[in-house]
PDB file of C-alpha atoms in Angstrom:
ATOM      1  CA  UNK U   1     -18.876 -18.413  23.108  1.00 50.00           C
ATOM      2  CA  UNK U   2     -17.494 -17.097  26.405  1.00 56.00           C
ATOM      3  CA  UNK U   3     -20.089 -15.516  28.742  1.00 60.00           C
ATOM      4  CA  UNK U   4     -18.259 -12.177  28.419  1.00 64.00           C
ATOM      5  CA  UNK U   5     -19.466 -11.986  24.780  1.00 67.00           C
ATOM      6  CA  UNK U   6     -23.107 -11.761  25.886  1.00 73.00           C
ATOM      7  CA  UNK U   7     -25.888 -13.814  24.324  1.00 81.00           C
ATOM      8  CA  UNK U   8     -24.856 -15.757  21.218  1.00 84.00           C
ATOM      9  CA  UNK U   9     -26.129 -14.582  17.825  1.00 90.00           C
ATOM     10  CA  UNK U  10     -29.125 -16.279  16.259  1.00 92.00           C
ATOM     11  CA  UNK U  11     -27.234 -16.751  13.027  1.00 92.00           C
ATOM     12  CA  UNK U  12     -23.896 -15.949  11.403  1.00 92.00           C
ATOM     13  CA  UNK U  13     -23.557 -16.146   7.618  1.00 92.00           C
ATOM     14  CA  UNK U  14     -20.206 -15.935   5.816  1.00 91.00           C
ATOM     15  CA  UNK U  15     -20.105 -15.557   2.037  1.00 93.00           C
ATOM     16  CA  UNK U  16     -16.781 -15.875   0.204  1.00 90.00           C
ATOM     17  CA  UNK U  17     -16.894 -14.892  -3.484  1.00 93.00           C
ATOM     18  CA  UNK U  18     -14.210 -14.869  -6.163  1.00 93.00           C
ATOM     19  CA  UNK U  19     -14.594 -11.721  -8.301  1.00 94.00           C
ATOM     20  CA  UNK U  20     -13.065 -10.719 -11.606  1.00 88.00           C
ATOM     21  CA  UNK U  21      -9.429  -9.626 -11.883  1.00 88.00           C
ATOM     22  CA  UNK U  22      -8.196 -11.779  -8.983  1.00 91.00           C
ATOM     23  CA  UNK U  23     -10.188 -10.042  -6.249  1.00 95.00           C
ATOM     24  CA  UNK U  24     -12.351 -11.715  -3.629  1.00 96.00           C
ATOM     25  CA  UNK U  25     -15.271 -10.420  -1.538  1.00 96.00           C
ATOM     26  CA  UNK U  26     -16.154 -11.657   1.916  1.00 95.00           C
ATOM     27  CA  UNK U  27     -19.420 -10.625   3.542  1.00 97.00           C
ATOM     28  CA  UNK U  28     -20.468 -11.476   7.073  1.00 95.00           C
ATOM     29  CA  UNK U  29     -23.982 -11.019   8.444  1.00 96.00           C
ATOM     30  CA  UNK U  30     -24.491 -11.526  12.175  1.00 94.00           C
ATOM     31  CA  UNK U  31     -28.115 -11.698  13.339  1.00 96.00           C
ATOM     32  CA  UNK U  32     -28.530 -10.818  17.028  1.00 94.00           C
ATOM     33  CA  UNK U  33     -31.186 -12.324  19.333  1.00 94.00           C
ATOM     34  CA  UNK U  34     -33.345  -9.202  18.717  1.00 95.00           C
ATOM     35  CA  UNK U  35     -33.116  -9.822  14.917  1.00 96.00           C
ATOM     36  CA  UNK U  36     -30.891  -6.795  14.258  1.00 96.00           C
ATOM     37  CA  UNK U  37     -28.186  -7.568  11.675  1.00 97.00           C
ATOM     38  CA  UNK U  38     -24.573  -6.425  11.558  1.00 96.00           C
ATOM     39  CA  UNK U  39     -23.355  -6.491   7.944  1.00 97.00           C
ATOM     40  CA  UNK U  40     -19.627  -6.344   7.191  1.00 97.00           C
ATOM     41  CA  UNK U  41     -17.778  -6.738   3.907  1.00 97.00           C
ATOM     42  CA  UNK U  42     -14.356  -6.422   2.387  1.00 97.00           C
ATOM     43  CA  UNK U  43     -13.080  -6.712  -1.202  1.00 96.00           C
ATOM     44  CA  UNK U  44      -9.443  -7.763  -1.416  1.00 97.00           C
ATOM     45  CA  UNK U  45      -6.719  -9.631  -3.190  1.00 96.00           C
ATOM     46  CA  UNK U  46      -5.942 -12.800  -1.202  1.00 96.00           C
ATOM     47  CA  UNK U  47      -2.234 -11.925  -1.091  1.00 96.00           C
ATOM     48  CA  UNK U  48      -1.971 -10.400   2.390  1.00 96.00           C
ATOM     49  CA  UNK U  49      -2.193  -6.734   1.338  1.00 97.00           C
ATOM     50  CA  UNK U  50      -4.337  -3.985   2.917  1.00 96.00           C
ATOM     51  CA  UNK U  51      -8.015  -3.637   2.000  1.00 97.00           C
ATOM     52  CA  UNK U  52     -10.572  -1.210   3.488  1.00 98.00           C
ATOM     53  CA  UNK U  53     -13.711  -2.725   5.016  1.00 96.00           C
ATOM     54  CA  UNK U  54     -17.307  -1.634   4.651  1.00 96.00           C
ATOM     55  CA  UNK U  55     -20.605  -1.862   6.465  1.00 96.00           C
ATOM     56  CA  UNK U  56     -20.431  -2.200  10.242  1.00 95.00           C
ATOM     57  CA  UNK U  57     -16.921  -1.139  11.251  1.00 94.00           C
ATOM     58  CA  UNK U  58     -17.399  -1.351  15.028  1.00 91.00           C
ATOM     59  CA  UNK U  59     -14.879  -4.196  15.245  1.00 91.00           C
ATOM     60  CA  UNK U  60     -12.597  -3.501  12.271  1.00 95.00           C
ATOM     61  CA  UNK U  61     -12.289  -1.028   9.402  1.00 97.00           C
ATOM     62  CA  UNK U  62      -9.653  -2.810   7.305  1.00 97.00           C
ATOM     63  CA  UNK U  63      -8.178  -6.231   6.676  1.00 97.00           C
ATOM     64  CA  UNK U  64      -5.350  -8.127   5.042  1.00 98.00           C
ATOM     65  CA  UNK U  65      -6.251 -11.617   3.843  1.00 97.00           C
ATOM     66  CA  UNK U  66      -4.270 -14.542   2.510  1.00 97.00           C
ATOM     67  CA  UNK U  67      -5.319 -17.988   1.278  1.00 95.00           C
ATOM     68  CA  UNK U  68      -2.273 -20.234   1.843  1.00 96.00           C
ATOM     69  CA  UNK U  69      -4.165 -23.417   0.851  1.00 96.00           C
ATOM     70  CA  UNK U  70      -7.591 -23.913  -0.769  1.00 93.00           C
ATOM     71  CA  UNK U  71      -9.330 -24.699   2.555  1.00 95.00           C
ATOM     72  CA  UNK U  72      -7.603 -22.081   4.766  1.00 97.00           C
ATOM     73  CA  UNK U  73      -8.082 -18.310   4.883  1.00 95.00           C
ATOM     74  CA  UNK U  74      -6.019 -16.070   7.209  1.00 97.00           C
ATOM     75  CA  UNK U  75      -7.505 -12.660   8.035  1.00 96.00           C
ATOM     76  CA  UNK U  76      -5.743  -9.844   9.909  1.00 97.00           C
ATOM     77  CA  UNK U  77      -8.253  -7.217  11.107  1.00 96.00           C
ATOM     78  CA  UNK U  78      -7.423  -3.646  12.120  1.00 97.00           C
ATOM     79  CA  UNK U  79      -9.338  -0.697  13.546  1.00 96.00           C
ATOM     80  CA  UNK U  80      -7.963   2.840  13.270  1.00 96.00           C
ATOM     81  CA  UNK U  81      -4.664   1.423  11.958  1.00 95.00           C
ATOM     82  CA  UNK U  82      -4.195  -0.747  15.070  1.00 94.00           C
ATOM     83  CA  UNK U  83      -4.273  -4.530  15.213  1.00 92.00           C
ATOM     84  CA  UNK U  84      -7.717  -5.809  16.125  1.00 92.00           C
ATOM     85  CA  UNK U  85      -7.469  -9.572  15.769  1.00 94.00           C
ATOM     86  CA  UNK U  86      -6.174 -12.349  13.583  1.00 97.00           C
ATOM     87  CA  UNK U  87      -8.623 -14.981  12.296  1.00 96.00           C
ATOM     88  CA  UNK U  88      -7.921 -18.320  10.664  1.00 97.00           C
ATOM     89  CA  UNK U  89     -10.799 -20.020   8.856  1.00 96.00           C
ATOM     90  CA  UNK U  90     -10.449 -23.719   8.042  1.00 97.00           C
ATOM     91  CA  UNK U  91     -13.056 -25.538   5.938  1.00 96.00           C
ATOM     92  CA  UNK U  92     -13.515 -29.304   6.342  1.00 97.00           C
ATOM     93  CA  UNK U  93     -12.663 -31.624   3.430  1.00 96.00           C
ATOM     94  CA  UNK U  94     -16.368 -32.164   2.669  1.00 95.00           C
ATOM     95  CA  UNK U  95     -17.075 -28.396   2.760  1.00 93.00           C
ATOM     96  CA  UNK U  96     -19.842 -28.772   5.358  1.00 95.00           C
ATOM     97  CA  UNK U  97     -18.108 -27.236   8.362  1.00 96.00           C
ATOM     98  CA  UNK U  98     -15.792 -24.330   9.100  1.00 95.00           C
ATOM     99  CA  UNK U  99     -13.747 -23.516  12.185  1.00 96.00           C
ATOM    100  CA  UNK U 100     -12.812 -19.918  12.964  1.00 95.00           C
ATOM    101  CA  UNK U 101      -9.823 -19.492  15.279  1.00 96.00           C
ATOM    102  CA  UNK U 102      -9.560 -15.885  16.479  1.00 94.00           C
ATOM    103  CA  UNK U 103      -6.569 -14.426  18.319  1.00 95.00           C
ATOM    104  CA  UNK U 104      -6.764 -11.037  20.045  1.00 92.00           C
ATOM    105  CA  UNK U 105      -6.016  -9.179  23.275  1.00 90.00           C
ATOM    106  CA  UNK U 106      -8.617  -8.883  26.066  1.00 87.00           C
ATOM    107  CA  UNK U 107      -9.273  -5.611  27.958  1.00 86.00           C
ATOM    108  CA  UNK U 108      -6.597  -6.594  30.515  1.00 91.00           C
ATOM    109  CA  UNK U 109      -3.975  -6.793  27.742  1.00 90.00           C
ATOM    110  CA  UNK U 110      -3.838 -10.595  27.852  1.00 92.00           C
ATOM    111  CA  UNK U 111      -3.662 -12.537  24.578  1.00 93.00           C
ATOM    112  CA  UNK U 112      -6.243 -15.236  23.902  1.00 92.00           C
ATOM    113  CA  UNK U 113      -7.402 -17.547  21.131  1.00 94.00           C
ATOM    114  CA  UNK U 114     -11.008 -18.729  20.764  1.00 92.00           C
ATOM    115  CA  UNK U 115     -12.608 -21.165  18.341  1.00 93.00           C
ATOM    116  CA  UNK U 116     -16.060 -21.034  16.766  1.00 91.00           C
ATOM    117  CA  UNK U 117     -17.595 -23.898  14.813  1.00 93.00           C
ATOM    118  CA  UNK U 118     -19.941 -23.273  11.856  1.00 92.00           C
ATOM    119  CA  UNK U 119     -22.067 -25.620   9.754  1.00 92.00           C
ATOM    120  CA  UNK U 120     -22.981 -24.893   6.137  1.00 88.00           C
ATOM    121  CA  UNK U 121     -26.647 -24.038   5.619  1.00 81.00           C
ATOM    122  CA  UNK U 122     -28.345 -25.792   2.701  1.00 75.00           C
TER     123      UNK U 122
END
């Protein structure tokens, strides 16, 4: 992570679940170095339509999510009805790794894209 993000989290856990009636639920738990946990979740249809978020909304309070292929998820995050960031999650063929590519605007108004690499926990 860039230095401007502060110390990296101890752990980040993503959970993607398929629910009944075509809905999905994504939960994200980020454990900070001091062991505090930010918990975020959203229930949605993976068709690119609006869905309100829940839990910690400091970064985003709603999302639109699409799954164009089985190993790719595209997430558009908003806060107060303004674009927050766009995330693309790609899972490796063996399902053991995931890359998150996040596009946003920095405080100077400059666009950027960053990548994070995750490994599946047993």
